[in-house]
XYZ file of C-alpha atoms in Angstrom:
713
model
C 2.041 31.241 31.271
C -0.259 29.062 28.277
C 0.284 25.414 27.974
C 1.021 23.639 24.408
C -0.206 20.164 24.826
C 1.029 17.512 22.146
C 0.469 14.716 20.734
C 3.374 12.202 20.225
C 3.560 11.044 17.094
C 6.169 8.834 16.544
C 4.702 5.618 17.176
C 2.479 6.032 14.415
C 3.131 8.734 11.565
C 7.382 9.335 13.077
C 7.762 5.233 11.564
C 4.986 6.158 8.808
C 7.255 8.873 7.761
C 10.414 6.880 8.815
C 10.493 3.334 7.601
C 7.345 3.331 6.163
C 5.592 2.195 8.790
C 7.648 -1.117 8.418
C 8.440 -2.149 11.939
C 8.009 -4.921 14.717
C 5.808 -3.866 17.687
C 8.627 -5.776 20.272
C 11.085 -3.176 19.380
C 9.140 -0.631 19.992
C 6.258 -0.803 22.836
C 8.720 -1.515 25.774
C 9.844 3.016 24.548
C 5.552 3.030 24.971
C 5.930 2.555 28.412
C 8.893 4.590 29.107
C 7.261 7.393 27.450
C 3.614 6.744 29.807
C 6.655 6.113 33.148
C 7.870 9.721 32.263
C 4.616 11.878 31.772
C 3.358 11.289 28.198
C -0.072 11.133 27.863
C -0.970 10.875 24.943
C -0.240 8.720 21.814
C -0.333 8.380 18.065
C -0.760 5.141 18.951
C -2.075 3.001 15.325
C -4.190 3.975 12.502
C -3.487 5.131 8.595
C -0.487 3.081 7.353
C 0.093 1.647 10.865
C -3.265 -0.253 9.841
C -2.444 -2.113 6.919
C 1.744 -2.462 7.352
C 2.013 -4.804 10.111
C 0.086 -6.929 8.099
C 2.207 -6.336 4.937
C 5.384 -5.974 6.274
C 5.947 -7.432 9.784
C 3.372 -10.667 9.041
C 1.342 -8.553 12.373
C -1.569 -8.753 13.561
C -3.255 -4.723 13.961
C -5.511 -5.279 16.066
C -2.966 -7.627 18.510
C -0.478 -4.737 18.464
C -3.294 -1.780 19.356
C -4.316 -4.057 22.736
C 0.265 -4.220 23.335
C 0.147 -1.118 23.245
C -2.983 0.240 25.557
C -1.563 -2.019 27.750
C 1.901 -0.307 27.488
C 0.889 2.778 27.789
C -1.847 2.750 30.707
C -4.863 2.346 30.837
C -5.554 6.327 31.074
C -3.501 7.379 28.139
C -6.009 8.433 25.817
C -4.384 6.530 22.412
C -5.142 8.142 18.627
C -5.514 6.616 15.138
C -5.569 8.295 12.335
C -8.837 7.155 9.404
C -9.638 8.695 6.152
C -13.454 9.395 6.897
C -15.023 7.164 4.301
C -11.448 5.205 3.086
C -11.292 4.443 7.258
C -8.452 3.198 7.046
C -8.077 1.741 4.105
C -6.876 3.150 0.207
C -10.465 2.810 -1.293
C -13.711 3.831 0.084
C -16.315 1.389 2.280
C -19.438 1.174 2.415
C -21.712 2.439 5.480
C -21.086 -1.319 7.625
C -17.442 -1.866 6.861
C -17.369 1.649 8.531
C -19.660 1.146 11.182
C -17.125 -1.449 11.788
C -14.221 -0.005 12.462
C -15.793 2.532 14.139
C -16.666 -0.540 16.606
C -13.458 -2.415 16.315
C -10.615 0.487 17.235
C -12.834 0.873 20.360
C -12.702 -2.325 21.842
C -9.014 -2.508 21.664
C -8.440 0.532 23.386
C -8.215 3.838 21.413
C -10.016 6.147 22.465
C -9.751 9.616 19.916
C -9.430 8.727 15.824
C -8.928 12.043 13.493
C -10.986 11.476 10.629
C -10.062 13.922 7.253
C -10.874 13.597 4.136
C -8.673 14.195 1.296
C -11.044 16.100 -0.925
C -12.482 18.116 2.096
C -15.705 17.283 1.203
C -17.690 17.050 4.520
C -20.298 14.704 3.220
C -17.430 12.633 3.324
C -17.116 13.162 7.439
C -20.593 12.791 8.592
C -21.455 8.516 8.501
C -18.080 8.369 9.936
C -18.152 11.200 12.295
C -21.504 10.248 13.625
C -19.801 6.517 13.957
C -16.994 7.218 15.845
C -18.941 9.021 17.633
C -21.757 6.585 18.737
C -18.833 3.729 19.265
C -17.621 5.636 22.177
C -15.353 7.195 21.009
C -13.578 10.799 20.497
C -14.308 12.906 17.083
C -11.233 14.914 15.812
C -12.741 16.486 13.103
C -10.308 17.452 9.915
C -9.695 19.899 7.482
C -6.711 19.385 5.407
C -4.046 21.348 4.116
C -1.413 22.041 1.589
C 0.337 24.494 -0.661
C -0.355 24.130 -4.134
C 2.428 24.003 -6.765
C 3.630 27.225 -8.147
C 1.654 28.576 -10.681
C -1.457 26.679 -9.749
C -4.028 28.701 -7.912
C -7.438 27.518 -6.642
C -8.889 26.367 -3.043
C -6.199 25.833 -0.685
C -6.613 29.258 1.131
C -7.499 30.099 4.628
C -11.231 31.153 3.334
C -11.286 27.943 1.354
C -10.840 26.473 4.956
C -13.245 28.215 6.692
C -15.865 27.489 4.491
C -15.161 23.918 4.507
C -15.178 24.473 8.392
C -18.619 26.425 7.845
C -19.642 23.293 6.431
C -18.671 20.791 8.856
C -20.487 23.640 11.319
C -23.367 23.028 9.176
C -23.609 19.809 8.746
C -24.008 19.376 12.404
C -21.264 16.819 12.683
C -20.523 15.950 16.536
C -16.646 16.600 17.199
C -14.743 16.782 19.942
C -11.997 18.927 18.495
C -10.794 20.365 14.881
C -7.275 19.433 13.042
C -6.456 21.374 10.402
C -3.874 19.035 9.098
C -0.851 19.977 6.369
C 0.327 16.369 6.002
C 2.546 17.610 3.513
C 4.367 20.017 5.552
C 4.106 22.738 2.473
C 1.187 25.550 4.482
C 3.060 28.797 4.141
C 3.614 29.629 7.613
C 1.792 33.053 7.303
C -1.093 31.183 6.201
C -1.437 28.980 8.648
C -1.531 31.736 10.894
C -4.515 33.395 8.950
C -6.166 30.028 9.275
C -6.137 28.850 12.922
C -6.739 32.429 13.715
C -9.758 32.638 12.046
C -10.896 29.011 13.145
C -10.550 30.114 16.773
C -13.490 33.101 16.174
C -15.697 30.980 14.674
C -15.368 28.552 16.976
C -15.143 30.446 20.320
C -13.159 30.307 22.859
C -14.591 26.018 24.332
C -12.732 24.254 21.621
C -9.576 22.646 21.106
C -7.691 23.489 17.803
C -4.881 21.155 16.696
C -2.784 22.296 14.305
C -0.736 19.267 12.205
C 2.462 19.360 10.146
C 5.773 17.996 8.769
C 9.385 19.491 8.586
C 9.557 17.990 5.349
C 10.050 21.680 3.442
C 12.051 23.024 6.858
C 9.118 25.382 7.612
C 7.125 22.312 10.498
C 8.527 24.721 13.732
C 8.022 28.041 12.639
C 4.505 26.912 11.116
C 3.880 24.924 15.394
C 4.321 28.718 16.393
C 2.774 30.579 14.007
C -0.551 28.437 14.507
C -0.158 28.591 18.978
C 0.465 32.411 18.879
C -2.785 32.677 16.735
C -4.769 29.991 19.030
C -3.834 26.269 18.439
C -4.597 24.372 21.798
C -2.304 21.622 20.927
C 0.370 20.594 17.907
C 2.008 17.518 17.131
C 5.863 15.967 17.998
C 8.275 12.954 17.848
C 11.475 12.328 19.122
C 14.732 10.670 17.613
C 15.110 9.279 14.981
C 12.140 10.189 13.879
C 11.396 13.443 14.093
C 12.410 16.896 11.305
C 12.442 15.973 8.119
C 9.402 14.321 6.993
C 7.856 13.452 10.383
C 6.944 16.724 12.790
C 8.571 18.838 14.655
C 11.329 17.362 16.867
C 10.039 17.515 21.084
C 13.618 19.196 22.183
C 13.276 21.648 19.268
C 9.778 23.114 19.770
C 10.282 23.396 23.593
C 14.023 24.791 22.592
C 11.960 27.509 20.362
C 9.489 28.624 22.831
C 11.699 29.300 25.424
C 10.959 33.120 26.143
C 7.856 33.636 25.236
C 4.615 33.462 26.991
C 3.843 29.637 26.124
C 5.707 25.720 27.449
C 4.986 22.427 26.675
C 5.445 21.886 30.758
C 7.140 18.894 30.601
C 10.414 17.666 32.126
C 12.888 18.108 29.503
C 15.514 15.654 30.432
C 12.856 12.875 30.543
C 12.421 13.644 26.575
C 16.628 13.471 25.991
C 17.528 9.871 27.777
C 14.084 9.113 26.211
C 15.838 10.198 22.767
C 18.287 7.975 23.707
C 16.387 5.034 24.367
C 14.856 5.058 21.595
C 17.799 5.453 19.093
C 19.771 2.574 20.745
C 16.014 0.721 19.698
C 15.723 1.931 16.574
C 19.689 1.593 15.231
C 19.116 -2.069 13.450
C 16.389 -0.437 11.360
C 17.543 0.894 8.112
C 17.544 4.763 8.031
C 16.353 6.211 4.638
C 18.388 8.516 3.694
C 15.674 10.528 2.301
C 13.178 10.910 5.725
C 15.035 13.371 8.065
C 16.061 15.371 5.492
C 14.868 18.952 4.487
C 13.332 18.777 0.504
C 13.457 22.486 -0.448
C 11.876 21.523 -3.332
C 8.980 19.370 -1.622
C 6.707 22.730 -2.498
C 6.494 21.481 -5.838
C 5.409 18.262 -5.275
C 3.721 17.877 -1.950
C 4.180 14.430 -1.266
C 2.896 14.037 2.387
C 6.322 12.740 4.552
C 3.886 9.673 5.810
C 3.871 9.189 2.299
C 7.196 9.988 0.806
C 9.385 7.157 2.630
C 6.773 4.260 1.838
C 6.945 5.377 -1.686
C 10.580 5.203 -2.159
C 10.700 1.887 0.077
C 8.070 0.130 -2.128
C 10.748 1.458 -5.064
C 13.552 -0.217 -3.642
C 12.212 -3.318 -3.075
C 10.916 -2.946 -7.051
C 14.120 -2.269 -8.337
C 13.234 0.976 -9.409
C 14.632 3.829 -7.068
C 16.446 5.572 -10.379
C 12.960 6.537 -11.254
C 11.908 7.929 -7.887
C 13.662 11.887 -8.857
C 11.789 11.394 -12.109
C 7.826 10.542 -10.748
C 8.633 13.493 -8.160
C 9.220 16.041 -10.613
C 5.783 14.249 -12.684
C 4.030 14.662 -9.351
C 3.086 18.083 -10.207
C 1.286 17.709 -13.160
C -0.697 15.280 -11.573
C -1.528 17.548 -8.259
C -2.432 20.467 -11.333
C -5.151 18.131 -13.690
C -6.414 16.481 -10.761
C -8.838 18.874 -9.201
C -6.874 20.264 -6.194
C -7.576 17.249 -3.815
C -5.363 17.597 -0.857
C -1.832 15.661 -0.592
C -2.772 13.266 1.784
C -3.005 9.572 2.418
C -5.375 8.380 -0.212
C -5.353 11.581 -2.678
C -1.091 11.416 -2.604
C -1.324 8.119 -3.370
C -3.024 9.113 -6.451
C -1.104 11.175 -7.404
C 1.618 9.903 -6.921
C 0.785 6.299 -9.083
C -0.823 8.516 -12.231
C 3.568 10.264 -11.877
C 4.480 6.404 -11.409
C 2.518 6.177 -14.592
C 3.347 8.565 -17.096
C 6.899 7.874 -16.756
C 6.479 4.075 -16.904
C 4.595 4.252 -20.385
C 4.691 7.835 -20.919
C 1.867 10.736 -20.387
C -1.601 9.267 -19.041
C -1.449 6.394 -21.134
C -2.778 4.500 -18.077
C -4.573 6.730 -15.854
C -4.063 5.539 -12.594
C -7.864 3.797 -11.011
C -7.907 5.314 -7.557
C -6.224 8.561 -10.071
C -9.129 7.768 -12.491
C -11.820 7.501 -9.953
C -11.157 10.521 -8.131
C -10.970 12.727 -11.491
C -14.192 10.890 -12.125
C -15.659 11.912 -8.891
C -16.196 8.426 -7.098
C -14.363 9.073 -4.287
C -16.323 13.017 -3.485
C -16.180 16.481 -5.208
C -13.037 18.175 -6.120
C -12.171 21.414 -4.584
C -11.807 22.291 -8.470
C -13.082 20.461 -11.564
C -10.690 18.240 -12.476
C -8.465 18.946 -16.327
C -11.831 17.810 -19.003
C -9.202 15.988 -21.131
C -8.112 14.013 -17.851
C -11.224 13.555 -17.131
C -12.163 12.351 -20.916
C -9.400 9.977 -20.778
C -9.931 8.908 -17.566
C -13.963 7.793 -17.906
C -12.479 5.911 -21.337
C -9.359 3.429 -19.929
C -11.827 2.165 -17.178
C -15.090 1.918 -18.415
C -16.768 4.725 -16.744
C -18.820 7.432 -16.441
C -17.919 11.504 -14.971
C -20.561 11.080 -11.258
C -22.227 13.436 -8.685
C -23.128 10.705 -6.498
C -22.716 10.544 -3.007
C -19.962 7.508 -3.154
C -21.473 6.000 0.152
C -23.983 5.118 -1.713
C -21.876 3.961 -5.006
C -20.403 1.217 -3.015
C -22.970 0.289 -0.582
C -24.497 -1.021 -3.173
C -21.337 -2.757 -4.930
C -22.020 -6.482 -4.745
C -17.555 -6.217 -4.200
C -17.165 -3.863 -0.986
C -18.655 -4.282 1.833
C -18.935 -7.239 4.757
C -20.855 -9.601 2.407
C -18.295 -8.975 0.432
C -15.338 -9.639 2.795
C -17.815 -13.271 4.517
C -17.537 -15.252 0.894
C -13.042 -13.775 0.730
C -13.477 -15.040 4.346
C -15.291 -18.516 2.983
C -12.925 -18.983 -0.126
C -9.862 -19.103 1.637
C -11.307 -21.053 4.343
C -10.437 -18.894 7.319
C -12.445 -17.682 10.680
C -15.596 -15.450 9.772
C -14.519 -13.376 13.261
C -15.044 -9.111 12.931
C -11.867 -8.400 13.156
C -10.860 -10.778 10.520
C -13.955 -9.012 8.216
C -12.559 -5.975 8.553
C -8.924 -7.150 7.590
C -10.834 -8.520 4.443
C -12.689 -5.886 3.634
C -9.852 -3.461 3.754
C -7.271 -5.356 2.756
C -8.024 -7.701 -0.080
C -6.207 -10.077 -0.583
C -3.606 -8.919 1.031
C -4.950 -9.114 4.304
C -6.485 -12.966 2.926
C -2.429 -13.624 2.246
C -1.665 -12.739 6.359
C -5.030 -14.109 7.957
C -3.617 -17.623 5.867
C -0.090 -17.676 6.871
C 1.658 -16.326 3.712
C 2.723 -12.387 4.021
C 6.611 -12.266 3.762
C 8.410 -10.122 6.111
C 9.337 -6.252 4.565
C 11.000 -4.944 7.055
C 14.791 -4.009 6.339
C 17.184 -4.121 9.401
C 21.200 -3.170 8.617
C 21.929 -6.901 10.681
C 19.697 -8.480 8.007
C 22.191 -7.298 4.970
C 25.480 -8.781 7.529
C 24.053 -11.822 8.196
C 26.828 -13.438 10.403
C 27.774 -16.501 8.149
C 26.393 -19.836 8.703
C 28.279 -23.127 10.619
C 30.194 -24.180 8.310
C 30.281 -28.557 7.260
C 33.419 -27.869 5.027
C 35.697 -24.433 3.988
C 33.767 -24.969 0.424
C 30.297 -23.776 2.370
C 29.194 -20.106 2.174
C 26.042 -18.443 3.516
C 25.714 -16.101 0.640
C 25.157 -17.567 -3.123
C 24.043 -17.632 -6.074
C 21.451 -20.133 -7.637
C 20.490 -19.340 -11.414
C 16.779 -20.534 -12.254
C 15.175 -20.227 -15.823
C 18.297 -18.844 -16.990
C 17.675 -15.832 -13.606
C 20.323 -15.212 -11.493
C 18.620 -14.931 -7.922
C 21.474 -13.960 -4.792
C 21.143 -15.307 -1.876
C 21.980 -15.703 1.916
C 20.694 -17.058 4.615
C 20.320 -16.375 8.449
C 19.073 -18.350 10.879
C 15.637 -19.326 9.419
C 15.150 -16.267 7.131
C 17.018 -15.799 3.291
C 17.567 -12.292 1.996
C 16.845 -13.008 -1.996
C 17.782 -9.943 -4.168
C 17.402 -7.993 -1.147
C 14.391 -9.529 -0.105
C 13.487 -11.223 3.706
C 11.785 -14.207 3.488
C 10.940 -16.819 6.491
C 12.117 -20.502 4.734
C 11.749 -24.120 6.104
C 13.456 -27.800 4.748
C 12.537 -31.153 5.738
C 12.857 -34.113 4.220
C 10.158 -35.467 1.717
C 8.173 -33.511 -0.189
C 4.239 -32.225 0.341
C 1.474 -32.137 -1.179
C 1.468 -29.197 -1.941
C 4.533 -29.139 -3.856
C 3.627 -32.253 -5.668
C 0.540 -30.125 -7.170
C 1.909 -27.596 -7.936
C 4.836 -28.305 -9.940
C 2.379 -31.281 -11.756
C 2.210 -29.803 -15.379
C 0.707 -30.857 -18.870
C 2.819 -32.712 -21.719
C 4.301 -30.543 -24.020
C 3.263 -29.253 -27.175
C 4.382 -31.952 -29.680
C 2.500 -35.043 -27.077
C -0.894 -33.479 -27.670
C -2.715 -33.687 -30.608
C -3.516 -30.563 -32.563
C -1.455 -28.727 -29.969
C 0.877 -26.208 -31.125
C 4.707 -24.752 -29.358
C 4.144 -24.358 -25.705
C 4.931 -20.723 -25.082
C 6.375 -19.296 -21.177
C 4.451 -16.439 -20.143
C 6.984 -14.513 -18.058
C 6.110 -11.307 -15.179
C 7.184 -8.106 -17.070
C 7.674 -6.901 -13.214
C 8.876 -7.624 -9.873
C 5.569 -8.051 -6.882
C 3.986 -10.394 -5.106
C 1.352 -13.183 -6.412
C -2.065 -12.450 -5.214
C -4.253 -14.562 -7.035
C -3.522 -17.534 -9.452
C -6.919 -17.617 -11.690
C -6.574 -20.752 -13.859
C -5.108 -24.039 -12.858
C -3.737 -27.284 -15.397
C -5.436 -27.811 -17.656
C -7.604 -25.082 -18.089
C -8.721 -23.565 -20.934
C -7.400 -20.446 -21.650
C -8.452 -17.638 -23.836
C -5.971 -14.381 -24.907
C -6.347 -11.286 -23.081
C -7.980 -13.561 -20.227
C -5.874 -13.149 -16.569
C -4.233 -15.979 -15.029
C -2.381 -14.338 -12.301
C -2.627 -11.434 -10.760
C 0.648 -9.489 -8.824
C 0.741 -6.981 -6.893
C 3.492 -4.084 -7.198
C 3.750 -0.569 -5.634
C 0.809 -1.135 -4.025
C -0.982 -1.660 -7.671
C -2.741 -4.369 -8.851
C -1.941 -6.182 -12.135
C -4.051 -8.599 -13.859
C -1.520 -10.927 -15.913
C -3.555 -11.769 -18.925
C -2.014 -14.429 -21.480
C -1.319 -14.006 -25.017
C -2.270 -16.952 -25.768
C -5.704 -19.042 -26.384
C -4.892 -22.480 -24.964
C -4.606 -24.931 -22.558
C -2.768 -24.327 -19.153
C 0.365 -26.856 -18.581
C 1.714 -25.234 -16.332
C 1.648 -22.943 -13.115
C 5.276 -22.166 -12.194
C 4.282 -20.195 -9.113
C 2.107 -19.900 -5.969
C 0.176 -17.335 -4.055
C 2.478 -15.040 -1.636
C 5.387 -16.094 -4.235
C 7.863 -12.681 -3.665
C 8.747 -13.238 -7.672
C 11.023 -10.403 -9.302
C 11.372 -9.197 -13.216
C 11.226 -11.877 -16.086
C 9.718 -14.625 -13.704
C 8.601 -17.540 -15.479
C 4.928 -16.953 -14.722
C 2.584 -20.244 -16.646
C 3.336 -21.850 -19.793
C 0.564 -22.792 -22.273
C 0.176 -24.931 -24.691
C -1.513 -23.160 -27.641
C -3.563 -24.344 -30.857
C -3.320 -25.259 -34.313
C -5.978 -26.990 -35.528
C -8.722 -29.581 -34.028
C -10.546 -28.963 -31.838
C -10.933 -28.140 -27.882
C -12.178 -31.548 -26.743
C -9.025 -32.652 -27.848
C -7.008 -30.397 -26.564
C -8.900 -31.115 -23.259
C -8.592 -34.675 -23.294
C -4.155 -33.595 -23.580
C -4.614 -31.569 -20.901
C -6.430 -34.358 -18.701
C -4.055 -36.936 -19.976
C -1.354 -34.277 -18.439
C -3.211 -34.077 -15.098
C -2.219 -38.165 -14.468
C 1.765 -36.415 -15.642
C 2.186 -38.821 -18.336
C 5.831 -38.731 -19.729
C 7.320 -36.814 -22.585
C 8.097 -38.880 -25.715
C 12.044 -38.081 -26.884
C 10.733 -39.550 -29.877
C 7.787 -37.307 -31.861
C 8.894 -34.083 -33.609
C 8.859 -31.013 -32.232
C 5.651 -28.754 -32.456
C 5.945 -25.874 -35.617
C 3.803 -22.964 -33.181
C 6.173 -19.831 -32.418
C 6.481 -19.187 -28.011
C 6.321 -15.669 -26.997
C 7.171 -14.323 -23.720
C 5.126 -12.025 -21.617
C 7.629 -10.595 -19.585
C 6.050 -8.010 -17.063
C 6.313 -3.442 -17.782
C 7.073 -3.150 -14.671
C 7.582 -3.824 -11.053
C 5.258 -4.876 -8.171
C 3.140 -8.110 -7.011
C 0.534 -10.600 -7.918
C -2.481 -10.083 -7.554
C -4.565 -12.748 -9.374
C -3.618 -15.175 -11.433
C -6.424 -16.174 -13.487
C -5.104 -19.098 -16.072
C -3.605 -21.612 -15.367
C -1.008 -23.959 -18.040
C -2.747 -25.908 -21.009
C -5.305 -22.448 -21.071
C -6.809 -21.556 -24.238
C -5.994 -17.965 -24.103
C -7.400 -15.109 -26.658
C -5.655 -11.614 -27.796
C -5.801 -8.981 -25.664
C -7.631 -11.340 -22.730
C -6.388 -11.529 -19.463
C -3.340 -13.338 -17.787
C -2.701 -11.988 -14.155
C -3.195 -8.627 -12.489
C 0.061 -7.149 -10.593
C 0.182 -4.601 -8.250
C 2.559 -2.005 -8.308
C 2.411 1.525 -6.495
C -0.632 0.310 -4.503
C -2.454 0.344 -8.520
C -3.382 -2.867 -10.034
C -2.779 -3.303 -13.274
C -3.643 -6.127 -15.831
C -1.338 -7.898 -17.940
C -3.168 -8.882 -21.194
C -1.739 -12.216 -24.002
C -0.555 -9.856 -27.127
C -1.365 -13.660 -28.889
C -4.091 -15.937 -29.340
C -2.606 -19.578 -28.108
C -2.183 -21.725 -25.072
C -1.058 -21.357 -21.892
C 2.787 -22.813 -22.380
C 4.160 -22.106 -18.856
C 2.843 -19.809 -15.964
C 6.349 -18.749 -14.615
C 5.226 -16.484 -10.904
C 2.244 -17.770 -8.625
C 0.473 -15.506 -6.338
C 1.931 -13.402 -4.144
C 4.788 -12.607 -5.988
C 6.948 -10.059 -5.576
C 8.495 -9.853 -9.347
C 10.520 -7.094 -11.900
C 10.242 -5.037 -14.877
C 11.036 -7.364 -17.428
C 11.096 -10.566 -15.702
C 8.977 -13.142 -17.252
C 5.254 -13.596 -16.254
C 4.585 -16.472 -18.912
C 4.580 -18.128 -22.353
C 2.127 -18.887 -24.687
C 2.172 -21.609 -27.873
C 0.993 -20.197 -30.592
């Protein structure tokens, strides 16, 4: 009988597909050791979203997790990670020095093999990344990505297309140890899988290990695995309950059963696997299991969303209270695929498709081009399998102010001063952080959210049932409760306490309470005098967040001048950065948020005092007085300027704030940048004036409609 090898994906793709990779390593590492003791010796141990998620959601260092995984699995286990070609483990493409450091660090932290793919199947993106993997002493599993096109679409994604990609890999002399055919969306027809693997075996001969990867999302995963095995595949990827089936890989037990009575075997002790799965279910019992994670979705061929991205996106929609939009976004995704050049729906391209569909639903069809999607159709990530829709390319160029290109993305990135280890070093220096290789890589690939983690400002985003069912806190009297409603600036917040954790409107935070007021807290609440105290200044304007999210950056401080359209804050929401721009020109009066804050739509981000007459020198003197906390005089008449609220158009995370209270701002100038669905969105001021208020801070998670800032005209 022929032994079929398998890699256990439960601790990477399984977690990513079911929980959006939001898990604590301390919960599952003992099970890794149990699996190793049961005879499993090939694990998917990281990479993909399991590199970023520990920083973003679990408040853990992914490099520490890899070290602990190696310790649990033992010294001889094959620990494999997933890399996205020149993107490595980031959503954006990287420069040469970052790509090289990726391989070196993953080797340093105990990994054995890296599966390396390019979502566009552009072989040029695999050459340098593959060489770096081999040079670091790692095994290189070069990959061809697969999917089925939505019904009615034609072009690429045929067995002939995949063989052409494979031939280009061979012609490029890319060093490799095995070849994988990766169908992240699980949509490839089993017959096509058979024909593809059969042709690959003929081309590669009998000595090359051929691997096939799919998901059970469309309900055909196990059938496709059998097709691949019968065509000559040596290895498949399998998982274990509760992270198997549905959006995940087929279960070990399922394929074991399907192969009974055939000439193939997994060669396992099935009783040990059954026992492991029972233990695994107990370990994960407290984690919130999204209902969409483990069910078959028969319509997935119409919108080929990878299992590893589907629940990550629904989790983000839950974070931002937009889950009701999911059916509309998924319906719109088919058009994003059809007009985007048919890149394979696997990260990061799957995220580009979803982001563009999200924008088409939230803002109107093609009214707002997602940066990643736009750069893809313009050629900045490489060559798409077929040319993207010409009208979409035109719109993307206009909105992003970029021209189409056929230049190598690596060459573009290497001369980009905002990418690479030099730029990462500058980020660390500005944040006062140590410049270790690990920190440099975190800054380069995780950007502002990585810096938030390194500064100790990361938020916990892991969903556990116990967080929602927290036991009552000790009560001093019957009048006290563990659940309260707090109203700030006319915004209600539901608060539940659980030890040193607090759940605010469904989002979990660490908190501490101590006597006295820190200097940082004083600095945060320092404001300028009201507009009526400032000669030549009209009323104060409040700017609110248009969406929920995390405050990533604050680019202004009280007393700073701001112009209309100038960015004050950057929010991240749905993994997209959204700048919040001031709608007024004037002086930032108050910044109402801090970097790292989770905010809701309607949260006040900042306040702006606007001008009606007099010079900016007059306002500057008033700003200087404000910095000395001059008290407001109740006897002076109110200003006559109009205060405009700036609300968030979508939920998300505050990435950067460009303005501060009291700063002058011009119409169209950015106040802040938000991230939503892994896209950055600048929030610009619709009017000229002065920032009266900033209601969010960098790192805040905000909701759609939340007040970000106010501007006084």
